[in-house]
Amino acid sequence: MKTRIYTSFEETIEDFPDGASLMVFCWGVSGTPQNLLHALKQKAVKDLTLITHNVVPASVGKSVLWDVVTPFMLADQVKKLVTAWPGMSYLGMESPMERRIREGKTELELVSHGILVERIRAGGAGIGGFYSPAGIGTVVERGKEKRVLDDGREYLLEKPLTADFGFIRAHRADKLGNLVYRGGGRGCNPVMATACRTVIAEVDEIVEVGELDAETIITPGIYVNRLVQVPERGLGSARHRRELLSRFPTQGQKS
Amino acid sequence: MKPRLTPEQVAARAALELKDGDYVNLGFGIPNLCASYLPAGIQVAFHAEHGVLGYGPLVPESEWGTADFDYVDAGMRFFRPRPGMAFCDMGQSFDMIRGRHLDAAILGAVEVSGAGDLANWTFGVAESGGIGGSMDLAVGAKRVIIAMEHVTKHGKPKIVEHCNYPLTAKACVDLIVSDLAVIEVGPTGPRLKEIAPGWTPEEVQALTEPTLRMDGAVKEIRW
């Protein structure tokens, strides 16, 4: 299906209903589709199933960047959470998401990072499930088929994951939806892009077809349904990143 | 109170386990310090779970203003790019882990049993703390080395007969480097290899739940 180019984040998620499932990656500022998440927050979509690696605010070292939009901000909208890192207990505080989990308002399916990403890959690749050694003898083996395979090791049967919507953050796109990423911002984005019925990518720049080097494309446009360019002053834009960095010292200064 | 190794000294001792050319994942806390205490003359490539291999030195806080948000490690700390660094997606990153391509993972621990069971992802119920990549690293890395304090804040042994906290993986740990001792663990039980300067094997045993084998000479820890 042809990739559609939008100019408004609100419009790209106009058909996002209550109760839908969403996959989104977040590694602090990096790889996080902040504008799409912000639009979803504004739209106040309810009863989400959220599939994401970490539910923590963006941080650098011990400095929390509260004004960076991450899945952490969606806590009130989430009915079911699939994640490897639900909260902030490592900072010695209970997050809004952890409170909801404790109060029974959000159901938690706890997984390891590696199993989460592989389940998403299976979902995107038409694989019906796979056996993995991670999690044997731990809380995550509950309810899963366990078997000893030919190498004599125990494995757990893991099921594929897909979602209704995937929010993707890439560096550049061409008008066919081919994507390239930047640094660690690649993360789980290319994997999630394969496993969602509607994939929406926000990118720093949309260029003409032919301007991206075909050898470097990580996500072919076949996976990408909607594209939107982050505006000059948008969340996660080069300008926004410079503003965030300007809070920290440059060469030799003390903060 | 007799002196124990500082966290930096524990990290330096743990880093002695690494060899030139190793691919290594470091966990939070003391393990993270290992990057700064590599033995002279060796180069290792560090692996970050979200898909970075062979990244450069961490950016000191006094220079964060010049850093790049797309260059952060698994602990959200800025690093500098380094020639030879490679990015991959998170699926491939965990293929490297589960597929036994990482030479070592140096991790922290809440508890380790004498048989090498590891508990390191939560201090309490399953709803607090995060599994992160720990379960994958524990079963996938060729060697799992634990760098930690020997006892809890309350003086209780962290090396135990059976882990009380939720497990990360069974029988996965190869070596413990603590602030008091270096202990090999595995199917034949824990073996005391080295002790902190000024400590006796009996004193270390008194702070360790399972009985430590002491076949072979017990050496003083050097770092």
mmCIF file of N, CA, C and O in Angstrom, chain A residues 25 27-30 53 59-61 63 84-86 89 98 101 110-115 117-118 121 133-135 137-140 153 182-184 186-188 191 241 244-245 248-253, chain B residues 28 49-52 61-78 87-92 94-95 98 100 121 126-133 135-136 139 166-170:
data_model
loop_
_atom_site.group_PDB
_atom_site.id
_atom_site.type_symbol
_atom_site.label_atom_id
_atom_site.label_comp_id
_atom_site.label_asym_id
_atom_site.label_seq_id
_atom_site.Cartn_x
_atom_site.Cartn_y
_atom_site.Cartn_z
ATOM 1 N N PHE A 25 8.982 2.273 20.624
ATOM 2 C CA PHE A 25 10.308 2.152 21.224
ATOM 3 C C PHE A 25 10.677 3.472 21.886
ATOM 4 O O PHE A 25 10.183 4.530 21.493
ATOM 5 N N TRP A 27 14.320 5.095 23.916
ATOM 6 C CA TRP A 27 15.591 4.990 24.648
ATOM 7 C C TRP A 27 15.974 6.408 25.074
ATOM 8 O O TRP A 27 16.900 7.007 24.564
ATOM 9 N N GLY A 28 15.177 6.957 25.988
ATOM 10 C CA GLY A 28 15.363 8.350 26.382
ATOM 11 C C GLY A 28 14.901 9.250 25.254
ATOM 12 O O GLY A 28 13.803 9.114 24.724
ATOM 13 N N VAL A 29 15.762 10.178 24.848
ATOM 14 C CA VAL A 29 15.444 11.074 23.735
ATOM 15 C C VAL A 29 15.597 10.308 22.418
ATOM 16 O O VAL A 29 14.911 10.585 21.432
ATOM 17 N N SER A 30 16.473 9.326 22.437
ATOM 18 C CA SER A 30 16.868 8.642 21.212
ATOM 19 C C SER A 30 15.828 7.606 20.775
ATOM 20 O O SER A 30 15.370 6.795 21.576
ATOM 21 N N HIS A 53 9.562 -1.173 25.609
ATOM 22 C CA HIS A 53 10.651 -1.785 26.385
ATOM 23 C C HIS A 53 10.765 -1.262 27.798
ATOM 24 O O HIS A 53 11.002 -2.011 28.738
ATOM 25 N N SER A 59 16.173 10.251 30.678
ATOM 26 C CA SER A 59 17.170 10.730 31.627
ATOM 27 C C SER A 59 18.545 10.666 30.991
ATOM 28 O O SER A 59 18.754 9.972 29.999
ATOM 29 N N VAL A 60 19.448 11.420 31.585
ATOM 30 C CA VAL A 60 20.861 11.302 31.248
ATOM 31 C C VAL A 60 21.570 11.150 32.578
ATOM 32 O O VAL A 60 21.423 12.000 33.451
ATOM 33 N N GLY A 61 22.315 10.060 32.736
ATOM 34 C CA GLY A 61 22.879 9.794 34.049
ATOM 35 C C GLY A 61 21.748 9.826 35.060
ATOM 36 O O GLY A 61 20.740 9.152 34.890
ATOM 37 N N SER A 63 20.112 12.740 35.783
ATOM 38 C CA SER A 63 19.251 13.893 35.496
ATOM 39 C C SER A 63 18.037 13.453 34.697
ATOM 40 O O SER A 63 18.181 12.949 33.583
ATOM 41 N N ALA A 84 9.561 -4.872 29.648
ATOM 42 C CA ALA A 84 10.645 -5.457 30.432
ATOM 43 C C ALA A 84 11.008 -4.574 31.618
ATOM 44 O O ALA A 84 11.798 -4.961 32.465
ATOM 45 N N TRP A 85 10.438 -3.368 31.647
ATOM 46 C CA TRP A 85 10.876 -2.401 32.661
ATOM 47 C C TRP A 85 9.701 -1.485 32.993
ATOM 48 O O TRP A 85 9.574 -0.408 32.411
ATOM 49 N N PRO A 86 8.822 -1.924 33.914
ATOM 50 C CA PRO A 86 7.583 -1.178 34.123
ATOM 51 C C PRO A 86 7.717 0.106 34.914
ATOM 52 O O PRO A 86 6.804 0.938 34.874
ATOM 53 N N SER A 89 11.441 1.906 40.193
ATOM 54 C CA SER A 89 11.829 1.535 41.550
ATOM 55 C C SER A 89 13.337 1.641 41.741
ATOM 56 O O SER A 89 13.810 1.841 42.845
ATOM 57 N N GLU A 98 3.391 2.094 37.885
ATOM 58 C CA GLU A 98 3.511 1.068 38.920
ATOM 59 C C GLU A 98 2.344 1.146 39.900
ATOM 60 O O GLU A 98 1.857 0.120 40.383
ATOM 61 N N ILE A 101 -0.559 -0.478 38.278
ATOM 62 C CA ILE A 101 -0.392 -1.932 38.280
ATOM 63 C C ILE A 101 -0.748 -2.483 39.669
ATOM 64 O O ILE A 101 -1.480 -3.449 39.799
ATOM 65 N N LEU A 110 5.036 -9.075 32.155
ATOM 66 C CA LEU A 110 6.454 -8.776 32.274
ATOM 67 C C LEU A 110 7.254 -9.730 31.398
ATOM 68 O O LEU A 110 7.055 -10.939 31.451
ATOM 69 N N VAL A 111 8.141 -9.176 30.599
ATOM 70 C CA VAL A 111 8.957 -9.985 29.686
ATOM 71 C C VAL A 111 10.395 -9.477 29.753
ATOM 72 O O VAL A 111 10.640 -8.393 30.271
ATOM 73 N N SER A 112 11.319 -10.241 29.230
ATOM 74 C CA SER A 112 12.686 -9.719 29.125
ATOM 75 C C SER A 112 12.807 -8.957 27.807
ATOM 76 O O SER A 112 12.051 -9.197 26.870
ATOM 77 N N HIS A 113 13.776 -8.046 27.753
ATOM 78 C CA HIS A 113 13.984 -7.271 26.525
ATOM 79 C C HIS A 113 14.156 -8.179 25.312
ATOM 80 O O HIS A 113 13.587 -7.946 24.254
ATOM 81 N N GLY A 114 14.976 -9.200 25.475
ATOM 82 C CA GLY A 114 15.308 -10.051 24.336
ATOM 83 C C GLY A 114 14.116 -10.843 23.845
ATOM 84 O O GLY A 114 13.929 -11.033 22.638
ATOM 85 N N ILE A 115 13.304 -11.316 24.786
ATOM 86 C CA ILE A 115 12.115 -12.076 24.387
ATOM 87 C C ILE A 115 11.085 -11.131 23.778
ATOM 88 O O ILE A 115 10.416 -11.473 22.797
ATOM 89 N N VAL A 117 11.591 -8.393 22.018
ATOM 90 C CA VAL A 117 11.941 -8.042 20.641
ATOM 91 C C VAL A 117 11.778 -9.246 19.712
ATOM 92 O O VAL A 117 11.304 -9.123 18.581
ATOM 93 N N GLU A 118 12.118 -10.429 20.206
ATOM 94 C CA GLU A 118 12.005 -11.613 19.344
ATOM 95 C C GLU A 118 10.540 -11.966 19.088
ATOM 96 O O GLU A 118 10.177 -12.423 18.000
ATOM 97 N N ARG A 121 9.474 -9.657 16.426
ATOM 98 C CA ARG A 121 10.000 -10.087 15.127
ATOM 99 C C ARG A 121 9.168 -11.255 14.582
ATOM 100 O O ARG A 121 8.835 -11.288 13.397
ATOM 101 N N PRO A 133 15.638 -20.016 25.576
ATOM 102 C CA PRO A 133 16.159 -20.458 26.879
ATOM 103 C C PRO A 133 16.025 -19.401 27.980
ATOM 104 O O PRO A 133 16.169 -19.737 29.157
ATOM 105 N N ALA A 134 15.758 -18.142 27.617
ATOM 106 C CA ALA A 134 15.721 -17.092 28.646
ATOM 107 C C ALA A 134 14.457 -17.242 29.491
ATOM 108 O O ALA A 134 13.373 -17.461 28.960
ATOM 109 N N GLY A 135 14.602 -17.124 30.793
ATOM 110 C CA GLY A 135 13.440 -17.128 31.675
ATOM 111 C C GLY A 135 13.132 -18.465 32.326
ATOM 112 O O GLY A 135 12.236 -18.550 33.172
ATOM 113 N N GLY A 137 12.987 -21.229 34.897
ATOM 114 C CA GLY A 137 13.148 -21.208 36.354
ATOM 115 C C GLY A 137 12.812 -19.861 36.977
ATOM 116 O O GLY A 137 13.138 -19.614 38.135
ATOM 117 N N THR A 138 12.171 -18.958 36.206
ATOM 118 C CA THR A 138 11.853 -17.622 36.725
ATOM 119 C C THR A 138 10.351 -17.356 36.613
ATOM 120 O O THR A 138 9.608 -18.179 36.075
ATOM 121 N N VAL A 139 9.935 -16.171 37.078
ATOM 122 C CA VAL A 139 8.508 -15.833 37.049
ATOM 123 C C VAL A 139 7.945 -15.797 35.619
ATOM 124 O O VAL A 139 6.743 -15.966 35.432
ATOM 125 N N VAL A 140 8.786 -15.571 34.620
ATOM 126 C CA VAL A 140 8.237 -15.437 33.269
ATOM 127 C C VAL A 140 7.862 -16.781 32.642
ATOM 128 O O VAL A 140 7.266 -16.815 31.579
ATOM 129 N N ARG A 153 18.905 -28.783 26.517
ATOM 130 C CA ARG A 153 18.549 -27.635 27.358
ATOM 131 C C ARG A 153 17.037 -27.460 27.396
ATOM 132 O O ARG A 153 16.328 -27.863 26.479
ATOM 133 N N ARG A 182 19.458 6.651 13.044
ATOM 134 C CA ARG A 182 20.697 7.308 13.473
ATOM 135 C C ARG A 182 21.116 6.757 14.842
ATOM 136 O O ARG A 182 20.322 6.788 15.790
ATOM 137 N N GLY A 183 22.352 6.242 14.915
ATOM 138 C CA GLY A 183 22.932 5.795 16.184
ATOM 139 C C GLY A 183 22.049 4.770 16.890
ATOM 140 O O GLY A 183 21.379 3.949 16.266
ATOM 141 N N GLY A 184 22.041 4.874 18.217
ATOM 142 C CA GLY A 184 21.250 3.955 19.023
ATOM 143 C C GLY A 184 19.761 4.176 18.888
ATOM 144 O O GLY A 184 18.958 3.401 19.419
ATOM 145 N N ARG A 186 18.107 3.552 16.440
ATOM 146 C CA ARG A 186 17.542 2.458 15.645
ATOM 147 C C ARG A 186 16.777 1.505 16.573
ATOM 148 O O ARG A 186 15.600 1.259 16.364
ATOM 149 N N GLY A 187 17.474 0.989 17.592
ATOM 150 C CA GLY A 187 16.835 0.199 18.647
ATOM 151 C C GLY A 187 15.851 -0.807 18.128
ATOM 152 O O GLY A 187 16.157 -1.599 17.222
ATOM 153 N N CYS A 188 14.653 -0.777 18.671
ATOM 154 C CA CYS A 188 13.627 -1.739 18.264
ATOM 155 C C CYS A 188 12.751 -1.198 17.132
ATOM 156 O O CYS A 188 11.851 -1.892 16.656
ATOM 157 N N VAL A 191 12.236 -3.357 14.031
ATOM 158 C CA VAL A 191 11.530 -4.611 14.316
ATOM 159 C C VAL A 191 10.044 -4.323 14.492
ATOM 160 O O VAL A 191 9.183 -5.004 13.920
ATOM 161 N N ARG A 241 16.798 19.146 20.619
ATOM 162 C CA ARG A 241 17.917 18.432 21.224
ATOM 163 C C ARG A 241 19.001 19.396 21.685
ATOM 164 O O ARG A 241 19.597 19.210 22.758
ATOM 165 N N LEU A 244 17.888 20.942 24.881
ATOM 166 C CA LEU A 244 18.050 20.035 26.022
ATOM 167 C C LEU A 244 19.523 19.969 26.450
ATOM 168 O O LEU A 244 19.840 20.011 27.633
ATOM 169 N N LEU A 245 20.409 19.892 25.459
ATOM 170 C CA LEU A 245 21.841 19.796 25.782
ATOM 171 C C LEU A 245 22.372 21.084 26.401
ATOM 172 O O LEU A 245 23.328 21.051 27.182
ATOM 173 N N PHE A 248 23.262 21.435 30.007
ATOM 174 C CA PHE A 248 24.440 20.776 30.566
ATOM 175 C C PHE A 248 25.687 21.567 30.197
ATOM 176 O O PHE A 248 25.695 22.300 29.218
ATOM 177 N N PRO A 249 26.742 21.375 30.989
ATOM 178 C CA PRO A 249 27.970 22.133 30.708
ATOM 179 C C PRO A 249 28.651 21.667 29.422
ATOM 180 O O PRO A 249 28.519 20.512 29.029
ATOM 181 N N THR A 250 29.330 22.580 28.765
ATOM 182 C CA THR A 250 30.226 22.190 27.680
ATOM 183 C C THR A 250 31.618 22.097 28.287
ATOM 184 O O THR A 250 31.772 22.213 29.498
ATOM 185 N N GLN A 251 32.617 21.874 27.447
ATOM 186 C CA GLN A 251 33.994 21.650 27.880
ATOM 187 C C GLN A 251 34.374 22.252 29.231
ATOM 188 O O GLN A 251 34.472 23.466 29.361
ATOM 189 N N GLY A 252 34.568 21.352 30.220
ATOM 190 C CA GLY A 252 35.218 21.791 31.443
ATOM 191 C C GLY A 252 34.377 22.573 32.436
ATOM 192 O O GLY A 252 34.751 22.678 33.582
ATOM 193 N N GLN A 253 33.199 23.106 32.028
ATOM 194 C CA GLN A 253 32.399 23.850 33.003
ATOM 195 C C GLN A 253 31.778 22.890 34.014
ATOM 196 O O GLN A 253 31.579 21.733 33.712
ATOM 197 N N PHE B 28 24.432 -2.539 35.352
ATOM 198 C CA PHE B 28 24.402 -1.309 36.154
ATOM 199 C C PHE B 28 25.279 -1.453 37.398
ATOM 200 O O PHE B 28 25.499 -2.551 37.885
ATOM 201 N N GLU B 49 22.452 -3.056 24.967
ATOM 202 C CA GLU B 49 21.320 -3.888 24.566
ATOM 203 C C GLU B 49 20.501 -3.315 23.413
ATOM 204 O O GLU B 49 19.932 -4.068 22.631
ATOM 205 N N HIS B 50 20.378 -1.992 23.327
ATOM 206 C CA HIS B 50 19.502 -1.458 22.293
ATOM 207 C C HIS B 50 20.149 -1.485 20.920
ATOM 208 O O HIS B 50 19.503 -1.125 19.935
ATOM 209 N N GLY B 51 21.434 -1.907 20.833
ATOM 210 C CA GLY B 51 22.011 -2.126 19.517
ATOM 211 C C GLY B 51 23.240 -1.305 19.208
ATOM 212 O O GLY B 51 23.358 -0.750 18.118
ATOM 213 N N VAL B 52 24.186 -1.218 20.156
ATOM 214 C CA VAL B 52 25.448 -0.528 19.919
ATOM 215 C C VAL B 52 26.580 -1.466 20.316
ATOM 216 O O VAL B 52 26.538 -2.068 21.388
ATOM 217 N N GLU B 61 30.638 14.345 32.799
ATOM 218 C CA GLU B 61 29.493 15.220 33.038
ATOM 219 C C GLU B 61 29.818 16.676 32.684
ATOM 220 O O GLU B 61 28.932 17.418 32.249
ATOM 221 N N SER B 62 31.074 17.041 32.847
ATOM 222 C CA SER B 62 31.468 18.425 32.564
ATOM 223 C C SER B 62 31.410 18.758 31.073
ATOM 224 O O SER B 62 31.588 19.905 30.684
ATOM 225 N N GLU B 63 31.142 17.728 30.231
ATOM 226 C CA GLU B 63 31.080 17.971 28.779
ATOM 227 C C GLU B 63 29.765 17.504 28.173
ATOM 228 O O GLU B 63 29.656 17.374 26.948
ATOM 229 N N TRP B 64 28.759 17.218 29.006
ATOM 230 C CA TRP B 64 27.486 16.700 28.477
ATOM 231 C C TRP B 64 26.864 17.625 27.435
ATOM 232 O O TRP B 64 26.170 17.184 26.540
ATOM 233 N N GLY B 65 27.115 18.921 27.597
ATOM 234 C CA GLY B 65 26.559 19.892 26.654
ATOM 235 C C GLY B 65 27.022 19.673 25.228
ATOM 236 O O GLY B 65 26.416 20.174 24.288
ATOM 237 N N THR B 66 28.111 18.922 25.060
ATOM 238 C CA THR B 66 28.650 18.678 23.714
ATOM 239 C C THR B 66 28.322 17.274 23.228
ATOM 240 O O THR B 66 28.842 16.830 22.213
ATOM 241 N N ALA B 67 27.467 16.551 23.969
ATOM 242 C CA ALA B 67 27.203 15.138 23.645
ATOM 243 C C ALA B 67 26.062 15.025 22.635
ATOM 244 O O ALA B 67 25.537 16.016 22.135
ATOM 245 N N ASP B 68 25.685 13.777 22.332
ATOM 246 C CA ASP B 68 24.700 13.490 21.287
ATOM 247 C C ASP B 68 23.720 12.454 21.856
ATOM 248 O O ASP B 68 24.139 11.383 22.298
ATOM 249 N N PHE B 69 22.419 12.774 21.828
ATOM 250 C CA PHE B 69 21.421 11.877 22.425
ATOM 251 C C PHE B 69 21.332 10.521 21.722
ATOM 252 O O PHE B 69 20.833 9.561 22.310
ATOM 253 N N ASP B 70 21.765 10.426 20.488
ATOM 254 C CA ASP B 70 21.733 9.126 19.810
ATOM 255 C C ASP B 70 22.934 8.266 20.175
ATOM 256 O O ASP B 70 23.053 7.139 19.712
ATOM 257 N N TYR B 71 23.836 8.825 20.983
ATOM 258 C CA TYR B 71 24.993 8.081 21.447
ATOM 259 C C TYR B 71 24.918 7.930 22.967
ATOM 260 O O TYR B 71 25.657 8.573 23.712
ATOM 261 N N VAL B 72 23.968 7.114 23.423
ATOM 262 C CA VAL B 72 23.906 6.789 24.856
ATOM 263 C C VAL B 72 23.984 5.281 25.004
ATOM 264 O O VAL B 72 23.572 4.533 24.120
ATOM 265 N N ASP B 73 24.523 4.836 26.157
ATOM 266 C CA ASP B 73 24.659 3.401 26.408
ATOM 267 C C ASP B 73 23.375 2.861 27.045
ATOM 268 O O ASP B 73 22.356 3.572 27.117
ATOM 269 N N ALA B 74 23.420 1.624 27.534
ATOM 270 C CA ALA B 74 22.213 1.010 28.096
ATOM 271 C C ALA B 74 21.798 1.686 29.395
ATOM 272 O O ALA B 74 20.641 1.593 29.802
ATOM 273 N N GLY B 75 22.731 2.372 30.049
ATOM 274 C CA GLY B 75 22.421 3.075 31.289
ATOM 275 C C GLY B 75 22.133 4.546 31.064
ATOM 276 O O GLY B 75 22.176 5.335 31.997
ATOM 277 N N MET B 76 21.839 4.933 29.799
ATOM 278 C CA MET B 76 21.505 6.312 29.447
ATOM 279 C C MET B 76 22.645 7.268 29.771
ATOM 280 O O MET B 76 22.444 8.386 30.230
ATOM 281 N N ARG B 77 23.858 6.820 29.536
ATOM 282 C CA ARG B 77 25.014 7.699 29.707
ATOM 283 C C ARG B 77 25.603 7.971 28.327
ATOM 284 O O ARG B 77 25.713 7.062 27.504
ATOM 285 N N PHE B 78 25.965 9.230 28.099
ATOM 286 C CA PHE B 78 26.516 9.594 26.784
ATOM 287 C C PHE B 78 27.857 8.911 26.552
ATOM 288 O O PHE B 78 28.697 8.858 27.446
ATOM 289 N N PHE B 87 26.268 -0.132 14.765
ATOM 290 C CA PHE B 87 24.888 -0.135 15.269
ATOM 291 C C PHE B 87 24.138 -1.301 14.633
ATOM 292 O O PHE B 87 24.425 -1.684 13.497
ATOM 293 N N CYS B 88 23.171 -1.826 15.372
ATOM 294 C CA CYS B 88 22.289 -2.835 14.793
ATOM 295 C C CYS B 88 20.928 -2.650 15.452
ATOM 296 O O CYS B 88 20.790 -1.860 16.381
ATOM 297 N N ASP B 89 19.926 -3.367 14.952
ATOM 298 C CA ASP B 89 18.638 -3.250 15.633
ATOM 299 C C ASP B 89 18.642 -4.130 16.877
ATOM 300 O O ASP B 89 19.537 -4.953 17.076
ATOM 301 N N MET B 90 17.641 -3.925 17.705
ATOM 302 C CA MET B 90 17.608 -4.586 19.007
ATOM 303 C C MET B 90 17.436 -6.105 18.863
ATOM 304 O O MET B 90 17.881 -6.864 19.720
ATOM 305 N N GLY B 91 16.793 -6.536 17.781
ATOM 306 C CA GLY B 91 16.646 -7.978 17.552
ATOM 307 C C GLY B 91 18.006 -8.620 17.371
ATOM 308 O O GLY B 91 18.345 -9.620 18.017
ATOM 309 N N GLN B 92 18.831 -8.007 16.521
ATOM 310 C CA GLN B 92 20.164 -8.544 16.292
ATOM 311 C C GLN B 92 21.020 -8.430 17.548
ATOM 312 O O GLN B 92 21.828 -9.311 17.844
ATOM 313 N N PHE B 94 20.085 -8.779 20.576
ATOM 314 C CA PHE B 94 19.786 -9.905 21.472
ATOM 315 C C PHE B 94 20.114 -11.247 20.829
ATOM 316 O O PHE B 94 20.332 -12.229 21.546
ATOM 317 N N ASP B 95 20.189 -11.300 19.499
ATOM 318 C CA ASP B 95 20.723 -12.505 18.847
ATOM 319 C C ASP B 95 22.168 -12.714 19.286
ATOM 320 O O ASP B 95 22.599 -13.837 19.537
ATOM 321 N N ARG B 98 21.835 -14.091 23.032
ATOM 322 C CA ARG B 98 21.326 -15.474 23.154
ATOM 323 C C ARG B 98 22.142 -16.456 22.335
ATOM 324 O O ARG B 98 22.258 -17.615 22.687
ATOM 325 N N ARG B 100 25.187 -16.711 21.995
ATOM 326 C CA ARG B 100 26.490 -16.984 22.620
ATOM 327 C C ARG B 100 27.654 -16.323 21.896
ATOM 328 O O ARG B 100 28.732 -16.903 21.738
ATOM 329 N N TRP B 121 17.209 -8.901 39.459
ATOM 330 C CA TRP B 121 16.368 -7.912 38.771
ATOM 331 C C TRP B 121 15.325 -7.267 39.654
ATOM 332 O O TRP B 121 14.708 -6.287 39.250
ATOM 333 N N ALA B 126 7.323 -8.923 41.824
ATOM 334 C CA ALA B 126 7.604 -8.878 40.391
ATOM 335 C C ALA B 126 7.176 -7.568 39.754
ATOM 336 O O ALA B 126 7.526 -7.282 38.631
ATOM 337 N N GLU B 127 6.391 -6.764 40.471
ATOM 338 C CA GLU B 127 5.899 -5.519 39.876
ATOM 339 C C GLU B 127 6.834 -4.344 40.117
ATOM 340 O O GLU B 127 6.564 -3.226 39.718
ATOM 341 N N SER B 128 7.927 -4.574 40.813
ATOM 342 C CA SER B 128 8.887 -3.487 40.933
ATOM 343 C C SER B 128 10.212 -3.981 40.386
ATOM 344 O O SER B 128 10.501 -5.157 40.425
ATOM 345 N N GLY B 129 10.974 -3.089 39.904
ATOM 346 C CA GLY B 129 12.220 -3.497 39.274
ATOM 347 C C GLY B 129 11.962 -3.864 37.840
ATOM 348 O O GLY B 129 10.827 -3.920 37.387
ATOM 349 N N GLY B 130 13.025 -4.095 37.113
ATOM 350 C CA GLY B 130 12.864 -4.404 35.704
ATOM 351 C C GLY B 130 13.760 -5.558 35.315
ATOM 352 O O GLY B 130 14.897 -5.643 35.764
ATOM 353 N N ILE B 131 13.223 -6.439 34.494
ATOM 354 C CA ILE B 131 14.028 -7.556 34.006
ATOM 355 C C ILE B 131 15.081 -7.024 33.037
ATOM 356 O O ILE B 131 16.218 -7.463 33.053
ATOM 357 N N GLY B 132 14.684 -6.045 32.225
ATOM 358 C CA GLY B 132 15.606 -5.523 31.215
ATOM 359 C C GLY B 132 16.151 -6.660 30.374
ATOM 360 O O GLY B 132 15.411 -7.555 29.979
ATOM 361 N N GLY B 133 17.449 -6.636 30.144
ATOM 362 C CA GLY B 133 18.069 -7.688 29.349
ATOM 363 C C GLY B 133 18.745 -8.751 30.193
ATOM 364 O O GLY B 133 19.452 -9.606 29.665
ATOM 365 N N MET B 135 17.830 -11.448 31.931
ATOM 366 C CA MET B 135 17.556 -12.886 31.747
ATOM 367 C C MET B 135 18.229 -13.417 30.483
ATOM 368 O O MET B 135 18.668 -14.561 30.431
ATOM 369 N N ASP B 136 18.266 -12.570 29.459
ATOM 370 C CA ASP B 136 18.900 -12.962 28.203
ATOM 371 C C ASP B 136 20.419 -13.062 28.380
ATOM 372 O O ASP B 136 21.049 -14.014 27.936
ATOM 373 N N VAL B 139 21.620 -16.200 30.446
ATOM 374 C CA VAL B 139 21.652 -17.510 29.767
ATOM 375 C C VAL B 139 22.510 -17.486 28.502
ATOM 376 O O VAL B 139 22.858 -18.550 27.983
ATOM 377 N N PRO B 166 13.358 -13.279 43.502
ATOM 378 C CA PRO B 166 13.011 -13.866 42.200
ATOM 379 C C PRO B 166 14.257 -14.063 41.321
ATOM 380 O O PRO B 166 15.093 -13.172 41.216
ATOM 381 N N LEU B 167 14.344 -15.236 40.731
ATOM 382 C CA LEU B 167 15.529 -15.593 39.940
ATOM 383 C C LEU B 167 15.583 -14.853 38.603
ATOM 384 O O LEU B 167 14.556 -14.543 38.009
ATOM 385 N N THR B 168 16.799 -14.628 38.161
ATOM 386 C CA THR B 168 17.057 -14.145 36.808
ATOM 387 C C THR B 168 17.308 -15.346 35.896
ATOM 388 O O THR B 168 16.818 -15.408 34.775
ATOM 389 N N ALA B 169 18.108 -16.285 36.391
ATOM 390 C CA ALA B 169 18.372 -17.530 35.665
ATOM 391 C C ALA B 169 18.997 -18.528 36.634
ATOM 392 O O ALA B 169 19.620 -18.131 37.623
ATOM 393 N N LYS B 170 18.822 -19.807 36.311
ATOM 394 C CA LYS B 170 19.414 -20.859 37.134
ATOM 395 C C LYS B 170 20.824 -21.170 36.629
ATOM 396 O O LYS B 170 21.086 -21.107 35.431
#
